[in-house]
Amino acid sequence: MITAPTPANEDDRLSALRQLLILDTPPEERFDRIAAFAADEFDVPIAVVSLVDSDRTWFKSHCGMEACEAPRDISFCGHAILSDEPLIVPDALLDPRFVDNPHVAHEPHVRFYAGACLKLPSGQNVGTLCLFDFKPREMDRVALAILGTLRDLVVEQLLINSAPP
């Protein structure tokens, strides 16, 4: 397993994340609806709105799983926030970053991951809208466009009632 490096702008990124005033808040239907729609649209068992904190990935919404957070050092999302482009992992067993990741090697046996960065207007990538499956798969341009649109909806919701990032 390869742990994601810390972004060069980590302090600014964490500051922008905290200004959203959303970490550790209760579930909200507005995020849950987007995650549920993403799970249905892409026919995946798990869809998550994740926020990457300093040492954990916290899930504002998690459709298809019980966990509310995961350690950042084993999270797929920690890798996804490093780029503005979606991170697509067609088969985690074939990717050296994830092949022996506990979520791949053990329950829930993740094989596919797609994560679209939640980029704030200030330029900070604070989390992802992500999809997980237990079998390998691909995403075409149409699917990536849909994921991007849903990601944009999540960012809009993050910015509602938040402190200016």
mmCIF file of C-alpha atoms in Angstrom:
data_model
loop_
_atom_site.group_PDB
_atom_site.id
_atom_site.type_symbol
_atom_site.label_atom_id
_atom_site.label_comp_id
_atom_site.label_asym_id
_atom_site.label_seq_id
_atom_site.Cartn_x
_atom_site.Cartn_y
_atom_site.Cartn_z
ATOM 1 C CA MET A 1 0.000 0.000 0.000
ATOM 2 C CA ILE A 2 1.228 3.483 -0.813
ATOM 3 C CA THR A 3 0.040 6.236 1.522
ATOM 4 C CA ALA A 4 -0.986 9.424 -0.253
ATOM 5 C CA PRO A 5 1.484 12.272 0.173
ATOM 6 C CA THR A 6 0.363 15.371 2.016
ATOM 7 C CA PRO A 7 -0.640 18.140 -0.415
ATOM 8 C CA ALA A 8 1.742 21.107 -0.525
ATOM 9 C CA ASN A 9 -1.146 23.400 0.447
ATOM 10 C CA GLU A 10 -2.280 21.237 3.389
ATOM 11 C CA ASP A 11 -2.552 24.076 5.922
ATOM 12 C CA ASP A 12 -4.690 26.187 3.578
ATOM 13 C CA ARG A 13 -6.737 23.123 2.608
ATOM 14 C CA LEU A 14 -7.476 22.231 6.220
ATOM 15 C CA SER A 15 -8.311 25.847 7.035
ATOM 16 C CA ALA A 16 -10.796 25.979 4.147
ATOM 17 C CA LEU A 17 -12.309 22.657 5.246
ATOM 18 C CA ARG A 18 -12.782 23.875 8.819
ATOM 19 C CA GLN A 19 -14.339 27.138 7.622
ATOM 20 C CA LEU A 20 -17.158 25.087 6.115
ATOM 21 C CA LEU A 21 -18.263 24.268 9.689
ATOM 22 C CA ILE A 22 -19.451 20.842 8.545
ATOM 23 C CA LEU A 23 -17.102 18.313 10.143
ATOM 24 C CA ASP A 24 -18.853 16.053 12.668
ATOM 25 C CA THR A 25 -22.292 17.465 11.932
ATOM 26 C CA PRO A 26 -25.346 15.177 11.807
ATOM 27 C CA PRO A 27 -26.495 13.566 8.550
ATOM 28 C CA GLU A 28 -28.403 15.871 6.214
ATOM 29 C CA GLU A 29 -30.926 14.861 3.601
ATOM 30 C CA ARG A 30 -29.430 17.218 1.016
ATOM 31 C CA PHE A 31 -26.165 15.232 0.989
ATOM 32 C CA ASP A 32 -27.824 11.852 1.524
ATOM 33 C CA ARG A 33 -30.000 12.354 -1.564
ATOM 34 C CA ILE A 34 -26.964 13.033 -3.740
ATOM 35 C CA ALA A 35 -25.103 9.979 -2.419
ATOM 36 C CA ALA A 36 -28.170 7.763 -2.863
ATOM 37 C CA PHE A 37 -28.708 9.059 -6.394
ATOM 38 C CA ALA A 38 -25.042 8.413 -7.234
ATOM 39 C CA ALA A 39 -25.279 4.841 -5.923
ATOM 40 C CA ASP A 40 -28.409 4.235 -8.024
ATOM 41 C CA GLU A 41 -27.152 6.018 -11.135
ATOM 42 C CA PHE A 42 -23.868 4.124 -11.212
ATOM 43 C CA ASP A 43 -25.269 0.873 -9.808
ATOM 44 C CA VAL A 44 -22.635 0.705 -7.065
ATOM 45 C CA PRO A 45 -23.125 -0.624 -3.534
ATOM 46 C CA ILE A 46 -21.426 2.375 -1.868
ATOM 47 C CA ALA A 47 -21.466 6.121 -2.566
ATOM 48 C CA VAL A 48 -19.923 8.597 -0.137
ATOM 49 C CA VAL A 49 -19.522 12.328 0.371
ATOM 50 C CA SER A 50 -16.138 12.416 2.079
ATOM 51 C CA LEU A 51 -14.159 15.212 3.676
ATOM 52 C CA VAL A 52 -10.436 14.668 4.139
ATOM 53 C CA ASP A 53 -9.360 15.971 7.548
ATOM 54 C CA SER A 54 -5.820 15.966 8.948
ATOM 55 C CA ASP A 55 -5.823 12.331 10.068
ATOM 56 C CA ARG A 56 -9.141 10.914 8.917
ATOM 57 C CA THR A 57 -11.564 10.856 6.059
ATOM 58 C CA TRP A 58 -14.946 11.778 7.509
ATOM 59 C CA PHE A 59 -18.142 10.860 5.685
ATOM 60 C CA LYS A 60 -20.828 13.534 5.590
ATOM 61 C CA SER A 61 -23.005 11.049 3.754
ATOM 62 C CA HIS A 62 -22.466 7.343 3.311
ATOM 63 C CA CYS A 63 -24.902 5.288 1.292
ATOM 64 C CA GLY A 64 -24.335 1.545 1.539
ATOM 65 C CA MET A 65 -22.040 1.368 4.550
ATOM 66 C CA GLU A 66 -22.182 1.990 8.278
ATOM 67 C CA ALA A 67 -18.800 3.607 8.944
ATOM 68 C CA CYS A 68 -18.694 7.376 9.465
ATOM 69 C CA GLU A 69 -14.967 7.785 8.942
ATOM 70 C CA ALA A 70 -11.752 5.989 8.053
ATOM 71 C CA PRO A 71 -8.092 6.673 8.781
ATOM 72 C CA ARG A 72 -6.708 9.063 6.188
ATOM 73 C CA ASP A 73 -3.557 7.001 5.666
ATOM 74 C CA ILE A 74 -5.569 4.127 4.158
ATOM 75 C CA SER A 75 -8.161 6.205 2.333
ATOM 76 C CA PHE A 76 -8.574 6.287 -1.410
ATOM 77 C CA CYS A 77 -9.833 9.862 -1.017
ATOM 78 C CA GLY A 78 -6.462 10.984 0.357
ATOM 79 C CA HIS A 79 -5.066 10.165 -3.077
ATOM 80 C CA ALA A 80 -8.031 11.689 -4.923
ATOM 81 C CA ILE A 81 -7.625 15.165 -3.399
ATOM 82 C CA LEU A 82 -4.150 15.447 -4.911
ATOM 83 C CA SER A 83 -5.571 16.237 -8.347
ATOM 84 C CA ASP A 84 -8.497 18.174 -9.731
ATOM 85 C CA GLU A 85 -9.174 15.285 -12.119
ATOM 86 C CA PRO A 86 -11.286 12.366 -10.911
ATOM 87 C CA LEU A 87 -9.326 9.441 -9.533
ATOM 88 C CA ILE A 88 -10.516 6.247 -11.197
ATOM 89 C CA VAL A 89 -9.208 2.918 -9.926
ATOM 90 C CA PRO A 90 -10.711 0.256 -12.210
ATOM 91 C CA ASP A 91 -9.291 -2.645 -10.163
ATOM 92 C CA ALA A 92 -7.629 -1.939 -6.821
ATOM 93 C CA LEU A 93 -5.935 -5.358 -6.897
ATOM 94 C CA LEU A 94 -3.929 -4.177 -9.906
ATOM 95 C CA ASP A 95 -2.973 -0.777 -8.451
ATOM 96 C CA PRO A 96 0.180 -0.702 -6.275
ATOM 97 C CA ARG A 97 -1.264 2.165 -4.220
ATOM 98 C CA PHE A 98 -4.145 -0.004 -3.026
ATOM 99 C CA VAL A 99 -3.396 -3.708 -3.607
ATOM 100 C CA ASP A 100 -2.732 -4.422 0.083
ATOM 101 C CA ASN A 101 -4.972 -1.687 1.481
ATOM 102 C CA PRO A 102 -7.051 -3.122 4.353
ATOM 103 C CA HIS A 103 -10.299 -2.153 2.547
ATOM 104 C CA VAL A 104 -9.123 -4.105 -0.506
ATOM 105 C CA ALA A 105 -7.423 -7.091 1.135
ATOM 106 C CA HIS A 106 -10.153 -7.528 3.779
ATOM 107 C CA GLU A 107 -13.805 -6.609 4.223
ATOM 108 C CA PRO A 108 -15.375 -4.921 2.330
ATOM 109 C CA HIS A 109 -12.983 -6.072 -0.481
ATOM 110 C CA VAL A 110 -13.116 -2.883 -2.551
ATOM 111 C CA ARG A 111 -12.086 -3.407 -6.164
ATOM 112 C CA PHE A 112 -13.338 -0.222 -7.904
ATOM 113 C CA TYR A 113 -13.093 3.393 -6.788
ATOM 114 C CA ALA A 114 -14.080 6.619 -8.506
ATOM 115 C CA GLY A 115 -13.597 9.895 -6.656
ATOM 116 C CA ALA A 116 -14.361 13.404 -7.907
ATOM 117 C CA CYS A 117 -12.738 16.189 -5.873
ATOM 118 C CA LEU A 118 -14.814 18.653 -3.940
ATOM 119 C CA LYS A 119 -12.949 21.785 -4.986
ATOM 120 C CA LEU A 120 -13.941 25.017 -3.268
ATOM 121 C CA PRO A 121 -13.984 28.363 -5.114
ATOM 122 C CA SER A 122 -10.764 29.212 -3.221
ATOM 123 C CA GLY A 123 -9.096 26.297 -5.023
ATOM 124 C CA GLN A 124 -8.856 23.884 -2.094
ATOM 125 C CA ASN A 125 -9.721 20.192 -2.580
ATOM 126 C CA VAL A 126 -11.458 19.306 0.680
ATOM 127 C CA GLY A 127 -12.927 15.904 -0.113
ATOM 128 C CA THR A 128 -14.642 13.786 -2.724
ATOM 129 C CA LEU A 129 -17.877 12.431 -4.000
ATOM 130 C CA CYS A 130 -16.845 8.834 -4.428
ATOM 131 C CA LEU A 131 -18.120 5.480 -5.567
ATOM 132 C CA PHE A 132 -16.999 2.009 -4.473
ATOM 133 C CA ASP A 133 -17.742 -1.393 -5.931
ATOM 134 C CA PHE A 134 -16.701 -4.925 -5.035
ATOM 135 C CA LYS A 135 -15.929 -5.804 -8.644
ATOM 136 C CA PRO A 136 -13.676 -4.168 -11.238
ATOM 137 C CA ARG A 137 -15.286 -1.718 -13.631
ATOM 138 C CA GLU A 138 -14.618 1.204 -15.936
ATOM 139 C CA MET A 139 -16.176 4.647 -16.399
ATOM 140 C CA ASP A 140 -16.799 6.215 -19.787
ATOM 141 C CA ARG A 141 -16.921 9.939 -20.608
ATOM 142 C CA VAL A 142 -20.663 10.153 -19.987
ATOM 143 C CA ALA A 143 -20.321 8.539 -16.559
ATOM 144 C CA LEU A 144 -17.462 10.894 -15.681
ATOM 145 C CA ALA A 145 -19.578 13.878 -16.743
ATOM 146 C CA ILE A 146 -22.459 12.720 -14.539
ATOM 147 C CA LEU A 147 -20.104 12.179 -11.596
ATOM 148 C CA GLY A 148 -18.726 15.688 -12.150
ATOM 149 C CA THR A 149 -22.204 17.210 -12.157
ATOM 150 C CA LEU A 150 -23.128 15.422 -8.929
ATOM 151 C CA ARG A 151 -19.824 16.559 -7.417
ATOM 152 C CA ASP A 152 -20.694 20.156 -8.327
ATOM 153 C CA LEU A 153 -24.039 19.747 -6.532
ATOM 154 C CA VAL A 154 -22.207 18.589 -3.406
ATOM 155 C CA VAL A 155 -19.879 21.612 -3.537
ATOM 156 C CA GLU A 156 -22.895 23.939 -3.873
ATOM 157 C CA GLN A 157 -24.412 22.340 -0.797
ATOM 158 C CA LEU A 158 -21.160 22.632 1.152
ATOM 159 C CA LEU A 159 -21.096 26.349 0.493
ATOM 160 C CA ILE A 160 -24.657 26.931 1.752
ATOM 161 C CA ASN A 161 -24.638 28.279 5.312
ATOM 162 C CA SER A 162 -20.846 28.026 5.614
ATOM 163 C CA ALA A 163 -18.322 30.635 6.581
ATOM 164 C CA PRO A 164 -16.667 32.098 3.461
ATOM 165 C CA PRO A 165 -13.823 29.717 2.501
#
